[in-house]
C-alpha cells in the first residue's frame, strides 16, 4: 500500500504546485492556499534566496543573483527552450523504454509506436515555427502598412511615437523590453518560445497549444489502453474472482485492480497522471487564448481594458461623490460595506458596455481569419470595416 499512497501524494502535490504556480494569481483563488503558494514560488522564495545570499556572500553574491535574474527574465535567452526540448525528449524516451514493450497489446496496435513518434516530431516543428518566426516586427519600412491595417480606437490606443524605436506606434502594437522591438498586434512575450507572440505567429502559437494538448491526451489514453490490455492479457480479474474469491463487481474489483497496477506498473501510472494533468492545463490555456482570438483581443489588450475600466469606475465614483457632497474616500468605505450596491451594478454595466465596443471585433469568422491570414500580409487591407453589431 506504501507505493499506492506515494503515487497519490505525488500526484496531489504535483497538481497543487502546478495549479498554484500557473493560476494562483486568478481572482477565484484569492485568499486560498493556491494564492499563498503562488506568491511563495514567484516572489517569496526569491526574496528569501536574496536575503540568504546577502547574509552568506555579501553584496557581491547578491549582485551575481541579480545578474542571473536579469539574463533569465529580462533578456532573450534559450533556457526555457532547452528545458522544453529536455522535457519532451525525456518523457518520450521514458514512455518508449517502459511501455513500447507492451505494444502491440490487447487494446492497442503496433502502429502507435510510429504515430507517437510522428506526433512528437510535429509538436517540435510547431515549437520551432513559433520560436523562430517573425511575430510582426514593426520598423521604419513597414510602419505605414501596420498603421493602415490597425486604426486607432482613441480609447486604449491613440497616435503616439515609440520612445525607443523613434517611429510612429501602430494601434495594437507594443514595444517589448525583452526583445527590444515593437511588435504588431502584440499578445505577450513567451519565455518558452524565447519570442514574442504577435500578429504573424499567433497562428503557430495556437497550433502549438492545441497540438500539445492532443499529444498529452493521446499519451495518457494510450498508456491507459496499455494498462487495460495487461489486465486483460494476464487475466487479473479472473484470478481475483476465482482464486481470491473477490466478488465480480466494479465496486469490489476496481480497488484491487488499481492496487495491482500501481504496484506492478508504477512508472506507467506516474506518466499517465503527469500527461493527464498537463493536458488539462494546456486545454485551459488554449481555451483562454481561443476566447481572445474569437473576440479579436490580445492578452496585452485585456490588461489595457482592465486598467481603463478601473480608471473609468474611479472617475465615475469621484463624480458621484462630488455631486452628492460626500468625500470619495467615505463613499469608497460605504461601497466596501455593500451600501452602494446599486451604483456598483450601474458601473459594472457601464464597464461591460465599454468592453463590448471593441472596434477590432468583427465577428468570430473574421476574427479567426485575421489570425490565420494576418492583415498586414493582405494587399490594401484595413480593420476599418464595421465592428460586430451587438
PDB file of N, CA and C in Angstrom, residues 45-54 57-73:
ATOM      1  N   UNK A  45       9.999  32.969  -2.274  1.00  0.00           N
ATOM      2  CA  UNK A  45      11.204  32.129  -2.296  1.00  0.00           C
ATOM      3  C   UNK A  45      12.398  32.907  -2.830  1.00  0.00           C
ATOM      4  N   UNK A  46      12.154  33.727  -3.859  1.00  0.00           N
ATOM      5  CA  UNK A  46      13.252  34.517  -4.440  1.00  0.00           C
ATOM      6  C   UNK A  46      13.761  35.557  -3.441  1.00  0.00           C
ATOM      7  N   UNK A  47      12.851  36.203  -2.713  1.00  0.00           N
ATOM      8  CA  UNK A  47      13.258  37.198  -1.719  1.00  0.00           C
ATOM      9  C   UNK A  47      14.075  36.558  -0.601  1.00  0.00           C
ATOM     10  N   UNK A  48      13.635  35.377  -0.163  1.00  0.00           N
ATOM     11  CA  UNK A  48      14.400  34.662   0.866  1.00  0.00           C
ATOM     12  C   UNK A  48      15.771  34.255   0.347  1.00  0.00           C
ATOM     13  N   UNK A  49      15.822  33.858  -0.915  1.00  0.00           N
ATOM     14  CA  UNK A  49      17.117  33.497  -1.520  1.00  0.00           C
ATOM     15  C   UNK A  49      18.060  34.690  -1.537  1.00  0.00           C
ATOM     16  N   UNK A  50      17.544  35.865  -1.937  1.00  0.00           N
ATOM     17  CA  UNK A  50      18.382  37.067  -1.953  1.00  0.00           C
ATOM     18  C   UNK A  50      18.909  37.401  -0.561  1.00  0.00           C
ATOM     19  N   UNK A  51      18.039  37.294   0.451  1.00  0.00           N
ATOM     20  CA  UNK A  51      18.470  37.573   1.822  1.00  0.00           C
ATOM     21  C   UNK A  51      19.547  36.591   2.278  1.00  0.00           C
ATOM     22  N   UNK A  52      19.319  35.306   1.963  1.00  0.00           N
ATOM     23  CA  UNK A  52      20.284  34.281   2.367  1.00  0.00           C
ATOM     24  C   UNK A  52      21.639  34.509   1.695  1.00  0.00           C
ATOM     25  N   UNK A  53      21.606  34.764   0.385  1.00  0.00           N
ATOM     26  CA  UNK A  53      22.861  35.005  -0.336  1.00  0.00           C
ATOM     27  C   UNK A  53      23.552  36.255   0.189  1.00  0.00           C
ATOM     28  N   UNK A  54      22.763  37.300   0.490  1.00  0.00           N
ATOM     29  CA  UNK A  54      23.349  38.522   1.037  1.00  0.00           C
ATOM     30  C   UNK A  54      24.002  38.303   2.383  1.00  0.00           C
ATOM     31  N   UNK A  57      27.202  35.679   1.419  1.00  0.00           N
ATOM     32  CA  UNK A  57      28.230  36.122   0.474  1.00  0.00           C
ATOM     33  C   UNK A  57      28.340  37.636   0.346  1.00  0.00           C
ATOM     34  N   UNK A  58      27.439  38.354   0.997  1.00  0.00           N
ATOM     35  CA  UNK A  58      27.506  39.805   0.938  1.00  0.00           C
ATOM     36  C   UNK A  58      26.928  40.367  -0.348  1.00  0.00           C
ATOM     37  N   UNK A  59      27.239  41.621  -0.614  1.00  0.00           N
ATOM     38  CA  UNK A  59      26.676  42.318  -1.774  1.00  0.00           C
ATOM     39  C   UNK A  59      27.130  41.725  -3.093  1.00  0.00           C
ATOM     40  N   UNK A  60      28.329  41.166  -3.143  1.00  0.00           N
ATOM     41  CA  UNK A  60      28.808  40.565  -4.389  1.00  0.00           C
ATOM     42  C   UNK A  60      27.951  39.356  -4.786  1.00  0.00           C
ATOM     43  N   UNK A  61      27.595  38.546  -3.806  1.00  0.00           N
ATOM     44  CA  UNK A  61      26.732  37.401  -4.095  1.00  0.00           C
ATOM     45  C   UNK A  61      25.365  37.834  -4.569  1.00  0.00           C
ATOM     46  N   UNK A  62      24.816  38.886  -3.918  1.00  0.00           N
ATOM     47  CA  UNK A  62      23.518  39.407  -4.345  1.00  0.00           C
ATOM     48  C   UNK A  62      23.581  39.929  -5.771  1.00  0.00           C
ATOM     49  N   UNK A  63      24.682  40.610  -6.116  1.00  0.00           N
ATOM     50  CA  UNK A  63      24.846  41.132  -7.479  1.00  0.00           C
ATOM     51  C   UNK A  63      24.885  40.013  -8.506  1.00  0.00           C
ATOM     52  N   UNK A  64      25.499  38.893  -8.149  1.00  0.00           N
ATOM     53  CA  UNK A  64      25.549  37.750  -9.067  1.00  0.00           C
ATOM     54  C   UNK A  64      24.139  37.207  -9.316  1.00  0.00           C
ATOM     55  N   UNK A  65      23.360  37.061  -8.227  1.00  0.00           N
ATOM     56  CA  UNK A  65      21.981  36.576  -8.367  1.00  0.00           C
ATOM     57  C   UNK A  65      21.155  37.525  -9.220  1.00  0.00           C
ATOM     58  N   UNK A  66      21.293  38.835  -8.999  1.00  0.00           N
ATOM     59  CA  UNK A  66      20.547  39.827  -9.778  1.00  0.00           C
ATOM     60  C   UNK A  66      20.968  39.811 -11.249  1.00  0.00           C
ATOM     61  N   UNK A  67      22.248  39.538 -11.508  1.00  0.00           N
ATOM     62  CA  UNK A  67      22.722  39.448 -12.888  1.00  0.00           C
ATOM     63  C   UNK A  67      22.118  38.235 -13.591  1.00  0.00           C
ATOM     64  N   UNK A  68      22.064  37.116 -12.862  1.00  0.00           N
ATOM     65  CA  UNK A  68      21.440  35.912 -13.427  1.00  0.00           C
ATOM     66  C   UNK A  68      19.964  36.155 -13.688  1.00  0.00           C
ATOM     67  N   UNK A  69      19.290  36.834 -12.744  1.00  0.00           N
ATOM     68  CA  UNK A  69      17.874  37.151 -12.936  1.00  0.00           C
ATOM     69  C   UNK A  69      17.678  38.039 -14.160  1.00  0.00           C
ATOM     70  N   UNK A  70      18.546  39.032 -14.321  1.00  0.00           N
ATOM     71  CA  UNK A  70      18.452  39.923 -15.471  1.00  0.00           C
ATOM     72  C   UNK A  70      18.584  39.154 -16.777  1.00  0.00           C
ATOM     73  N   UNK A  71      19.515  38.202 -16.803  1.00  0.00           N
ATOM     74  CA  UNK A  71      19.716  37.402 -18.021  1.00  0.00           C
ATOM     75  C   UNK A  71      18.541  36.472 -18.281  1.00  0.00           C
ATOM     76  N   UNK A  72      18.040  35.836 -17.217  1.00  0.00           N
ATOM     77  CA  UNK A  72      16.981  34.836 -17.388  1.00  0.00           C
ATOM     78  C   UNK A  72      15.614  35.454 -17.645  1.00  0.00           C
ATOM     79  N   UNK A  73      15.326  36.610 -17.040  1.00  0.00           N
ATOM     80  CA  UNK A  73      13.968  37.159 -17.081  1.00  0.00           C
ATOM     81  C   UNK A  73      13.818  38.392 -17.949  1.00  0.00           C
TER      82      UNK A  73
END
